[in-house]
Every structure is written in C-alpha cells, then in structure tokens.
Amino acid sequence: MNFNYYMPVRIFCGRDCLVKNADYISSFGKRAIVVTGKSSAKNGALADVASAFEKAGIKYCVFDRVMPNPTAENVREGGSAARRFGADFVVAAGGGSPMDAAKVIARLAKGDAEDVFSLGGAAAEDVLPMIHIPTTAGTGSEVTPYAILTDRVQETKRNVSSPAFFPRAAFLDGKYLRGIPHDTAVYTAIDAVSHAMEGMLSVRAGALSDTLAKESLHMISSEFSSLTADALTDEGRDRLLYAAALAGMVIANTGTCAVHSMGYSLTYEHGAPHGRANGLLLPDFLAVCEERSPERVGQILGAFGCKNAFGLKELFRPLLGGREQIGDDLLRKYAKRAAANKNISNCIVRFDEEDLFRVLKSAVGK
Ligand code: NAP
Ligand code: ZN
C-alpha cells in the first residue's frame, strides 16, 4: 500500500467546542483579527469568538467585508486592517470565501503584496497562525492549504496555495449552520460531494484519502433527503459539517479535477455559486469517466448510493434551479481555459479540450 498523506490541522468538533477551548486559543497571542462576511458569522459564531476571547483576555478587531468569491482587492483591504491592528493571529468565521480570504490576509498581515497571486508557496514564518470556524458544510477550506481568489485580470478564479495556509486549528460546531439559506446548504453539500468524488478520481488518490472520501459520501448521502427537504436536525448539520471536513482532507492531498476547473468559468462569467456550478458539471463529467474507467466510477457513485452518472444527474437536477443555456462559442472558451488548468492532468481519466467542451455542452449548453 503506497500513499503520502499530510494534514496538520488540530480539529475540535462538538457543541460549543469553541468556548469550551478558550484556554487553547489563548496560546495564539494577545491580538486577533476576525475575518468574516457580511452576515455569515452573525449566527452565533461571532458571539462565541467574543466570549472565548473575553475568557482568554484577547483583544480583537473584526474585518467583516469579505465578499463571496473574494478578489485580490478585497483580501488586500483585509491585510491592511490586520497590519493596522497589529494582529498576532487570524480567526476566520464563515463559508469558504472568508476562510480562503483569511489565509491570504494572514500572509498580508506580515507585509503587503501588489500581486496576491504570487503568494502561493508562502513560507510558514510569513503567515500568521490561523483558526478557522466554518459556517457552511461544503468547502472544507478549514483543512486545506488552498485559497481560491477571483482574478479580474485573467478573468477567472485562481488557486493560491501553500502548506503555510493550513490553519493551525479548526472548530466544527453544526449550530453555526442553523441560519443558512436552503439553497446555500444544498449547493455547499454538493461541493463536498464533488470534492470526495474528484478526489477519488485523482492520480494522487490513495487508501487513506479513499477511506475519507467514501465515509464523507456515505454521511452526506444519509442526510441528503433531509437536507433537500429542508428538514435537517442539529445532528444532521453536525454530520454534514464533519463530512465536508473529511472531503476537504481528501482534496488537501489529492487536489480537484476538471469539474472545479470548468466550474470557475460558470462562477466568474455567470455568477453560479461554487457548489451549484460543480453540481451542474459533476454528473456529465462522471458520465465521460464512466465510459473509460467504469469500475472506479462504480465505486465512487456506489458510495453515494447512485447506480450511475445518470442517476446522480436525476438526483441533482431538481436542486439546481433553471439550467443555464450557454452558446457554443462561450463553452469553447471555457473548455480552453479549463484545459490550461493543472487540475486536468490530476485525473486518472485524460480530458482534452474536446472532452471538456462535450461535458460543458451536455451540462449547460443551448
Ligand atoms: P461563501 O461564498 O463562503 O458563502 C455563500 C453565502 O452564504 C454568503 O452570502 C455567506 O454570507 C452565506 N453564509 C455562509 N454561512 C452562512 C450561515 N451559517 N448562515 C447564513 N448565511 C451564511 O460560500 P461557500 O460555498 O462556503 O464558499 C465558496 C468559496 O470557497 C468559493 O470562493 C470557492 O472557490 C471556495 N472554495 C475553497 C476551497 C478550499 O479548499 N479552500 C474548496 C472549495 C471551494 P456572507 O456574505 O456573510 O459571507
Ligand atoms: Zn469546491
């Protein structure tokens, strides 16, 4: 059995785990910047951070201006807030957008950079320690070394990554997911499904990442009907949050494949939320993989309780709203862009530009 696996994040999981572990947080320093979005942390996470900081005698400021799909300008603004405050560490509370932004802000806290996309590979001593508190059950950013930022110059989303972007700790408490809009809950869960499935199709998949991916898929599948019926219990939210973290641990080691590469164009050009973009593309991507690697795709879909890629498409279809109808010219542009992404060579099934066009056409074509 050959594999190589790395995951340096301490995970606290359970009800009120943040406040119960205020002593642990006090070891991070005396001044913190809390990085969040407009509303995501105002469902209890921010109040718990304040209460833990009060217990631990930590001073803090809040940067609550992270936008969905954060841009370079957005994170630079957060970086200058961190420098002004003299933060010793960063707490991220929110979905993937605030958590990703916080990683780059933790680097910019040590000094500005005109080109934030050049910060991939940042050295550990140049990045402030981080604590992440997810409020969506999807991206798993709390356990990955990736920060996905919107690049307005290259007109796409780009991955800025460094082992130094792994947070030092993550706190998983499903109570923070209570106020989440239903469509966001569904899309983010589909994102986690995509991570687990793409991770299993990666050339870097191994026994350990497969175990995590299958467990993640089983757990999401067992909550899927409650999730889609908007009838999740607190235990169900806990399980989805845990499952999303497992899928994050998968991609932290395997990376993602063509679904994410293609999805960035649907988000950048058409405003599709990240998880919805993946949900539109994943079944058609798997249909091509199914033709070329039926046994592996059978294992993957089986772990989620589906017989084949068509079954997954039928399951997702009613959840994704009106499907985009994009013309061939644009789809060819997106296929070309996706083909240039290094995620493409990460898949055990080879996709050329024509294959990518085929997937895009069948998922969102006119
Ligand atoms: P998000 O962009 O963080 O949040 C989507 C929306 O949901 C925002 O309006 C947010 O509010 C709201 N929201 C979040 N939690 C909430 C809660 N508990 N209650 C009410 N509203 C809530 O969405 P996401 O899907 O979690 O993250 C997507 C981003 O993560 C994308 O940029 C994607 O590329 C990236 N990503 C990163 C990784 C990685 O490994 N780093 C992996 C996959 C995806 P606010 O406006 O207040 O924030
Ligand atoms: Zn994703």
Coordinates of C-alpha atoms and ligand atoms in Angstrom, one line a residue:
M1 CA 0.0 0.0 0.0
N2 CA 1.6 3.2 -1.2
F3 CA 0.5 6.7 -0.2
N4 CA 1.6 10.0 1.1
Y5 CA -0.8 11.9 3.3
Y6 CA -0.4 15.2 5.3
M7 CA -3.0 17.0 7.5
P8 CA -1.6 19.3 10.2
V9 CA -4.9 20.9 11.4
R10 CA -6.0 20.3 15.0
I11 CA -9.7 19.7 14.8
F12 CA -12.1 20.4 17.7
C13 CA -15.6 19.0 16.9
G14 CA -18.7 19.2 19.0
R15 CA -21.3 21.5 20.5
D16 CA -19.8 24.7 22.0
C17 CA -16.3 23.4 21.3
L18 CA -15.0 27.0 20.7
V19 CA -16.0 28.5 24.1
K20 CA -15.0 25.2 25.9
N21 CA -11.5 25.5 24.5
A22 CA -10.8 29.2 25.2
D23 CA -7.6 28.2 27.0
Y24 CA -6.2 26.6 23.9
I25 CA -7.0 29.8 21.9
S26 CA -5.1 31.9 24.4
S27 CA -1.8 30.3 23.3
F28 CA -2.2 32.0 19.9
G29 CA -1.4 35.5 21.1
K30 CA -3.0 38.7 22.6
R31 CA -4.4 40.4 19.5
A32 CA -6.6 38.8 16.8
I33 CA -8.3 39.9 13.6
V34 CA -11.6 38.1 12.9
V35 CA -12.2 37.7 9.2
T36 CA -15.8 37.1 8.1
G37 CA -18.5 38.1 5.7
K38 CA -21.5 40.4 6.0
S39 CA -23.8 38.0 7.8
S40 CA -22.3 34.5 8.0
A41 CA -20.8 34.8 11.5
K42 CA -23.7 36.7 13.0
N43 CA -25.5 33.4 13.7
G44 CA -23.6 32.6 16.9
A45 CA -20.0 32.2 15.7
L46 CA -19.0 35.8 16.3
A47 CA -20.7 35.8 19.7
D48 CA -18.8 32.7 20.7
V49 CA -15.5 34.1 19.4
A50 CA -16.1 37.2 21.6
S51 CA -16.9 35.1 24.6
A52 CA -13.8 32.9 24.1
F53 CA -11.6 36.0 23.6
E54 CA -13.0 37.6 26.8
K55 CA -12.3 34.4 28.8
A56 CA -8.7 34.3 27.3
G57 CA -8.1 38.1 27.6
I58 CA -7.6 38.6 23.9
K59 CA -8.2 41.9 22.1
Y60 CA -9.7 41.8 18.6
C61 CA -11.0 43.7 15.6
V62 CA -13.5 42.4 13.1
F63 CA -13.0 42.6 9.3
D64 CA -16.5 41.7 8.0
R65 CA -16.1 42.8 4.5
V66 CA -15.2 39.6 2.8
M67 CA -17.4 39.1 -0.3
P68 CA -18.4 35.8 -1.8
N69 CA -15.6 34.7 -4.3
P70 CA -13.2 37.3 -2.8
T71 CA -11.0 39.4 -5.1
A72 CA -7.4 40.5 -4.7
E73 CA -8.5 44.0 -3.7
N74 CA -10.8 42.5 -1.1
V75 CA -8.0 40.5 0.6
R76 CA -5.6 43.4 0.4
E77 CA -8.0 45.5 2.3
G78 CA -8.2 42.8 5.0
G79 CA -4.4 42.6 5.1
S80 CA -4.1 46.3 5.7
A81 CA -6.7 46.1 8.5
A82 CA -4.6 43.3 10.1
R83 CA -1.4 45.3 9.9
R84 CA -3.1 48.4 11.3
F85 CA -4.4 46.4 14.3
G86 CA -1.1 44.6 14.9
A87 CA -2.8 41.2 14.9
D88 CA -0.8 38.2 16.3
F89 CA -3.2 35.7 14.7
V90 CA -6.3 35.4 12.4
V91 CA -9.7 33.8 13.1
A92 CA -11.8 33.1 10.1
A93 CA -15.6 32.6 10.6
G94 CA -17.8 31.9 7.6
G95 CA -18.0 29.8 4.5
G96 CA -15.2 29.1 2.0
S97 CA -15.0 32.8 1.0
P98 CA -14.0 34.2 4.4
M99 CA -11.9 31.1 5.2
D100 CA -9.9 31.4 1.9
A101 CA -9.6 35.2 2.3
A102 CA -8.3 34.8 5.8
K103 CA -5.4 32.6 4.5
V104 CA -4.1 35.4 2.3
I105 CA -4.9 38.0 4.9
A106 CA -2.7 36.0 7.3
R107 CA 0.2 36.4 4.9
L108 CA -0.6 40.1 4.0
A109 CA -0.6 40.8 7.8
K110 CA 3.2 40.5 7.6
G111 CA 3.5 42.8 4.6
D112 CA 1.6 44.0 1.6
A113 CA 2.0 42.4 -1.9
E114 CA 0.9 44.0 -5.1
D115 CA 0.3 40.7 -6.7
V116 CA -1.5 38.4 -4.3
F117 CA -1.5 35.6 -6.8
S118 CA 2.3 35.4 -6.3
L119 CA 1.8 34.4 -2.7
G120 CA 1.4 30.7 -3.4
G121 CA 4.2 28.8 -1.6
A122 CA 4.4 31.5 1.1
A123 CA 6.8 30.5 3.9
A124 CA 5.4 29.5 7.3
E125 CA 7.2 32.3 9.1
D126 CA 5.5 34.9 6.8
V127 CA 2.0 33.7 7.6
L128 CA 0.2 34.5 10.9
P129 CA -1.3 31.4 12.7
M130 CA -5.0 30.8 11.9
I131 CA -8.1 29.4 13.5
H132 CA -11.0 28.5 11.1
I133 CA -14.7 28.2 12.1
P134 CA -16.7 27.0 9.1
T135 CA -20.4 28.2 8.9
T136 CA -21.1 26.2 5.7
A137 CA -20.7 22.4 5.3
G138 CA -19.0 22.4 1.9
T139 CA -15.6 23.7 1.0
G140 CA -13.6 22.0 3.8
S141 CA -11.3 25.1 3.5
E142 CA -10.6 24.7 7.2
V143 CA -8.5 21.7 6.5
T144 CA -6.9 22.6 3.1
P145 CA -3.9 24.6 2.1
Y146 CA -5.8 26.4 -0.7
A147 CA -7.2 29.9 -1.1
I148 CA -9.3 30.4 -4.2
L149 CA -9.4 34.1 -5.3
T150 CA -11.1 35.9 -8.1
D151 CA -8.6 37.3 -10.6
R152 CA -10.2 40.1 -12.6
V153 CA -7.2 40.4 -14.9
Q154 CA -7.2 36.8 -16.0
E155 CA -11.0 36.7 -15.7
T156 CA -11.2 33.5 -13.7
K157 CA -10.8 32.1 -10.2
R158 CA -7.3 31.0 -9.2
N159 CA -5.9 28.8 -6.5
V160 CA -3.2 30.4 -4.3
S161 CA -1.8 27.6 -2.2
S162 CA 0.9 27.0 0.4
P163 CA 1.4 24.4 3.2
A164 CA 1.6 27.6 5.4
F165 CA -2.1 28.2 4.6
F166 CA -3.3 25.2 6.6
P167 CA -5.0 26.7 9.6
R168 CA -3.5 25.6 13.0
A169 CA -6.9 24.7 14.3
A170 CA -10.5 24.3 13.1
F171 CA -13.6 24.3 15.3
L172 CA -16.6 22.3 13.9
D173 CA -19.9 23.1 15.5
G174 CA -23.1 22.4 13.5
K175 CA -25.0 25.0 15.4
Y176 CA -23.4 27.7 13.3
L177 CA -25.2 26.3 10.2
R178 CA -28.7 26.8 11.6
G179 CA -29.4 30.1 9.7
I180 CA -28.1 29.1 6.4
P181 CA -30.4 29.7 3.4
H182 CA -31.7 26.4 2.0
D183 CA -30.1 26.7 -1.5
T184 CA -26.7 27.6 0.0
A185 CA -27.0 24.5 2.3
V186 CA -27.7 22.3 -0.8
Y187 CA -25.0 23.8 -3.0
T188 CA -22.3 23.6 -0.4
A189 CA -23.2 19.9 0.3
I190 CA -22.9 19.2 -3.4
D191 CA -19.5 21.0 -3.3
A192 CA -18.4 18.5 -0.7
V193 CA -19.7 15.6 -2.8
S194 CA -17.7 16.9 -5.7
H195 CA -14.5 17.1 -3.6
A196 CA -14.9 13.5 -2.4
M197 CA -15.7 12.2 -6.0
E198 CA -13.0 14.3 -7.7
G199 CA -10.5 13.3 -5.0
M200 CA -11.2 9.6 -5.7
L201 CA -10.5 10.2 -9.4
S202 CA -7.2 11.9 -8.7
V203 CA -3.9 10.4 -9.8
R204 CA -2.9 11.2 -6.2
A205 CA -5.7 9.2 -4.5
G206 CA -4.6 6.5 -2.1
A207 CA -6.0 4.1 0.5
L208 CA -6.4 6.8 3.2
S209 CA -7.9 9.5 1.0
D210 CA -10.3 6.9 -0.4
T211 CA -11.4 5.9 3.1
L212 CA -12.1 9.5 4.0
A213 CA -13.9 10.2 0.7
K214 CA -16.2 7.1 1.0
E215 CA -17.1 7.9 4.6
S216 CA -17.8 11.5 3.5
L217 CA -20.1 10.3 0.7
H218 CA -21.9 7.8 2.9
M219 CA -22.6 10.5 5.5
I220 CA -23.8 13.1 3.0
S221 CA -25.9 10.6 1.3
S222 CA -27.5 9.6 4.6
E223 CA -28.5 13.2 5.2
F224 CA -29.4 14.1 1.6
S225 CA -33.1 13.6 1.8
S226 CA -33.4 15.7 5.0
L227 CA -31.2 18.3 3.5
T228 CA -33.2 18.7 0.3
A229 CA -36.5 18.6 2.2
D230 CA -35.1 21.5 4.4
A231 CA -35.6 19.2 7.4
L232 CA -32.1 18.9 8.8
T233 CA -31.7 18.3 12.6
D234 CA -28.8 19.7 14.5
E235 CA -27.2 16.2 14.4
G236 CA -27.7 16.2 10.7
R237 CA -25.9 19.6 10.4
D238 CA -23.0 18.2 12.6
R239 CA -22.7 15.2 10.3
L240 CA -22.7 17.3 7.1
L241 CA -20.0 19.6 8.6
Y242 CA -17.9 16.6 9.6
A243 CA -18.4 15.0 6.1
A244 CA -17.4 18.3 4.4
A245 CA -14.2 18.4 6.5
L246 CA -13.5 14.8 5.5
A247 CA -13.9 15.7 1.9
G248 CA -11.6 18.7 2.5
M249 CA -9.0 16.4 3.9
V250 CA -9.3 14.4 0.7
I251 CA -8.6 17.3 -1.7
A252 CA -5.9 18.7 0.6
N253 CA -4.0 15.7 -0.5
T254 CA -5.4 14.8 -3.9
G255 CA -6.4 18.2 -5.4
T256 CA -9.5 18.5 -7.5
C257 CA -10.1 17.7 -11.2
A258 CA -11.9 19.1 -14.3
V259 CA -15.2 19.8 -12.5
H260 CA -13.6 22.6 -10.5
S261 CA -11.6 23.9 -13.5
M262 CA -14.7 24.2 -15.6
G263 CA -16.8 25.4 -12.7
Y264 CA -14.7 28.5 -12.2
S265 CA -16.0 29.9 -15.5
L266 CA -19.6 29.3 -14.6
T267 CA -19.0 31.2 -11.4
Y268 CA -16.9 34.0 -12.9
E269 CA -18.9 34.6 -16.0
H270 CA -22.4 33.6 -15.0
G271 CA -22.5 34.1 -11.2
A272 CA -23.2 30.5 -10.4
P273 CA -22.5 29.8 -6.7
H274 CA -19.4 27.4 -6.5
G275 CA -21.3 24.3 -5.3
R276 CA -24.1 24.8 -7.8
A277 CA -21.5 25.1 -10.7
N278 CA -20.0 21.8 -9.5
G279 CA -23.4 20.2 -9.3
L280 CA -24.2 21.2 -12.9
L281 CA -21.0 19.7 -14.2
L282 CA -20.2 16.7 -12.0
P283 CA -22.7 14.2 -13.4
D284 CA -21.7 14.9 -17.0
F285 CA -18.0 14.7 -16.1
L286 CA -18.6 11.4 -14.4
A287 CA -20.5 10.1 -17.4
V288 CA -17.3 10.5 -19.5
C289 CA -15.2 8.9 -16.7
E290 CA -17.7 6.1 -16.6
E291 CA -17.1 5.2 -20.2
R292 CA -13.3 5.0 -19.6
S293 CA -13.0 3.8 -16.1
P294 CA -16.3 2.1 -15.2
E295 CA -15.1 0.1 -12.2
R296 CA -13.7 3.1 -10.3
V297 CA -16.7 5.3 -11.1
G298 CA -19.0 2.5 -10.0
Q299 CA -17.2 2.5 -6.6
I300 CA -17.5 6.3 -6.3
L301 CA -21.2 6.5 -7.2
G302 CA -22.0 3.4 -5.1
A303 CA -20.6 5.2 -2.1
F304 CA -23.2 7.9 -2.6
G305 CA -26.0 5.4 -3.3
C306 CA -26.2 6.0 -7.1
K307 CA -26.2 3.4 -9.8
N308 CA -24.6 5.5 -12.5
A309 CA -23.9 9.1 -13.5
F310 CA -27.4 9.5 -15.0
G311 CA -28.8 8.6 -11.5
L312 CA -26.7 11.4 -10.0
K313 CA -27.9 13.8 -12.6
E314 CA -31.5 13.0 -11.9
L315 CA -30.8 13.4 -8.1
F316 CA -29.2 16.8 -8.6
R317 CA -31.5 18.2 -11.4
P318 CA -34.4 19.4 -9.2
L319 CA -32.0 21.1 -6.7
L320 CA -30.0 23.3 -9.1
G321 CA -32.7 25.7 -10.4
G322 CA -33.1 26.7 -14.0
R323 CA -30.2 25.3 -16.0
E324 CA -28.0 27.8 -17.9
Q325 CA -28.2 27.7 -21.7
I326 CA -24.8 28.8 -22.9
G327 CA -23.8 29.0 -26.6
D328 CA -21.0 27.0 -28.2
D329 CA -18.6 30.0 -28.6
L330 CA -18.6 30.7 -24.9
L331 CA -18.4 27.0 -24.0
R332 CA -15.4 26.5 -26.3
K333 CA -13.7 29.5 -24.5
Y334 CA -14.4 27.9 -21.1
A335 CA -13.2 24.5 -22.3
K336 CA -9.9 26.1 -23.5
R337 CA -9.5 27.9 -20.2
A338 CA -10.2 24.7 -18.2
A339 CA -7.8 22.7 -20.4
A340 CA -5.0 25.1 -19.3
N341 CA -5.6 24.4 -15.7
K342 CA -3.3 22.0 -13.9
N343 CA -6.3 20.1 -12.3
I344 CA -6.8 18.5 -15.7
S345 CA -3.7 16.3 -15.5
N346 CA -4.7 15.4 -12.0
C347 CA -7.4 13.0 -13.1
I348 CA -6.9 9.3 -13.9
V349 CA -9.1 9.8 -16.9
R350 CA -7.5 12.1 -19.5
F351 CA -9.7 15.0 -20.7
D352 CA -8.7 17.0 -23.7
E353 CA -10.3 20.3 -24.7
E354 CA -12.9 18.5 -26.9
D355 CA -13.9 16.3 -23.9
L356 CA -14.3 19.3 -21.7
F357 CA -16.4 21.0 -24.3
R358 CA -18.6 17.9 -24.5
V359 CA -19.1 17.9 -20.7
L360 CA -19.9 21.7 -20.7
K361 CA -22.3 21.3 -23.7
S362 CA -24.2 18.5 -22.1
A363 CA -24.4 20.2 -18.7
V364 CA -25.1 23.8 -19.6
G365 CA -25.2 24.0 -23.4
K366 CA -28.0 25.6 -25.5
Ligands
NAP1 P1 -19.5 31.5 0.7 O1 -19.1 32.3 -0.5 O2 -18.5 31.5 1.8 O3 -20.9 31.9 1.3 C1 -22.0 32.0 0.4 C2 -23.1 32.8 1.1 O4 -23.6 32.1 2.2 C3 -22.6 34.1 1.6 O5 -23.6 35.1 1.2 C4 -22.5 33.9 3.0 O6 -22.7 35.1 3.8 C5 -23.6 33.0 3.3 N1 -23.4 32.2 4.5 C6 -22.4 31.4 4.9 N2 -22.6 30.8 6.1 C7 -23.8 31.2 6.5 C8 -24.6 30.8 7.6 N3 -24.2 30.0 8.5 N4 -25.8 31.4 7.7 C9 -26.3 32.3 6.7 N5 -25.6 32.6 5.7 C10 -24.4 32.1 5.5 O7 -19.8 30.0 0.2 P2 -19.0 28.6 0.3 O8 -19.6 27.7 -0.7 O9 -18.9 28.2 1.6 O10 -17.5 29.0 -0.3 C11 -17.3 29.2 -1.6 C12 -15.9 29.7 -1.8 O11 -15.0 28.7 -1.4 C13 -15.6 29.9 -3.3 O12 -14.8 31.0 -3.5 C14 -14.8 28.6 -3.7 O13 -14.0 28.8 -4.8 C15 -14.0 28.4 -2.4 N6 -13.6 27.0 -2.2 C16 -12.4 26.8 -1.5 C17 -11.9 25.6 -1.2 C18 -10.6 25.4 -0.5 O14 -10.1 24.3 -0.3 N7 -10.0 26.5 0.0 C19 -12.6 24.4 -1.7 C20 -13.8 24.6 -2.4 C21 -14.3 25.9 -2.6 P3 -21.5 36.2 4.0 O15 -21.7 37.1 2.8 O16 -21.8 36.8 5.3 O17 -20.2 35.5 4.0
ZN2 ZN -15.1 23.1 -4.3

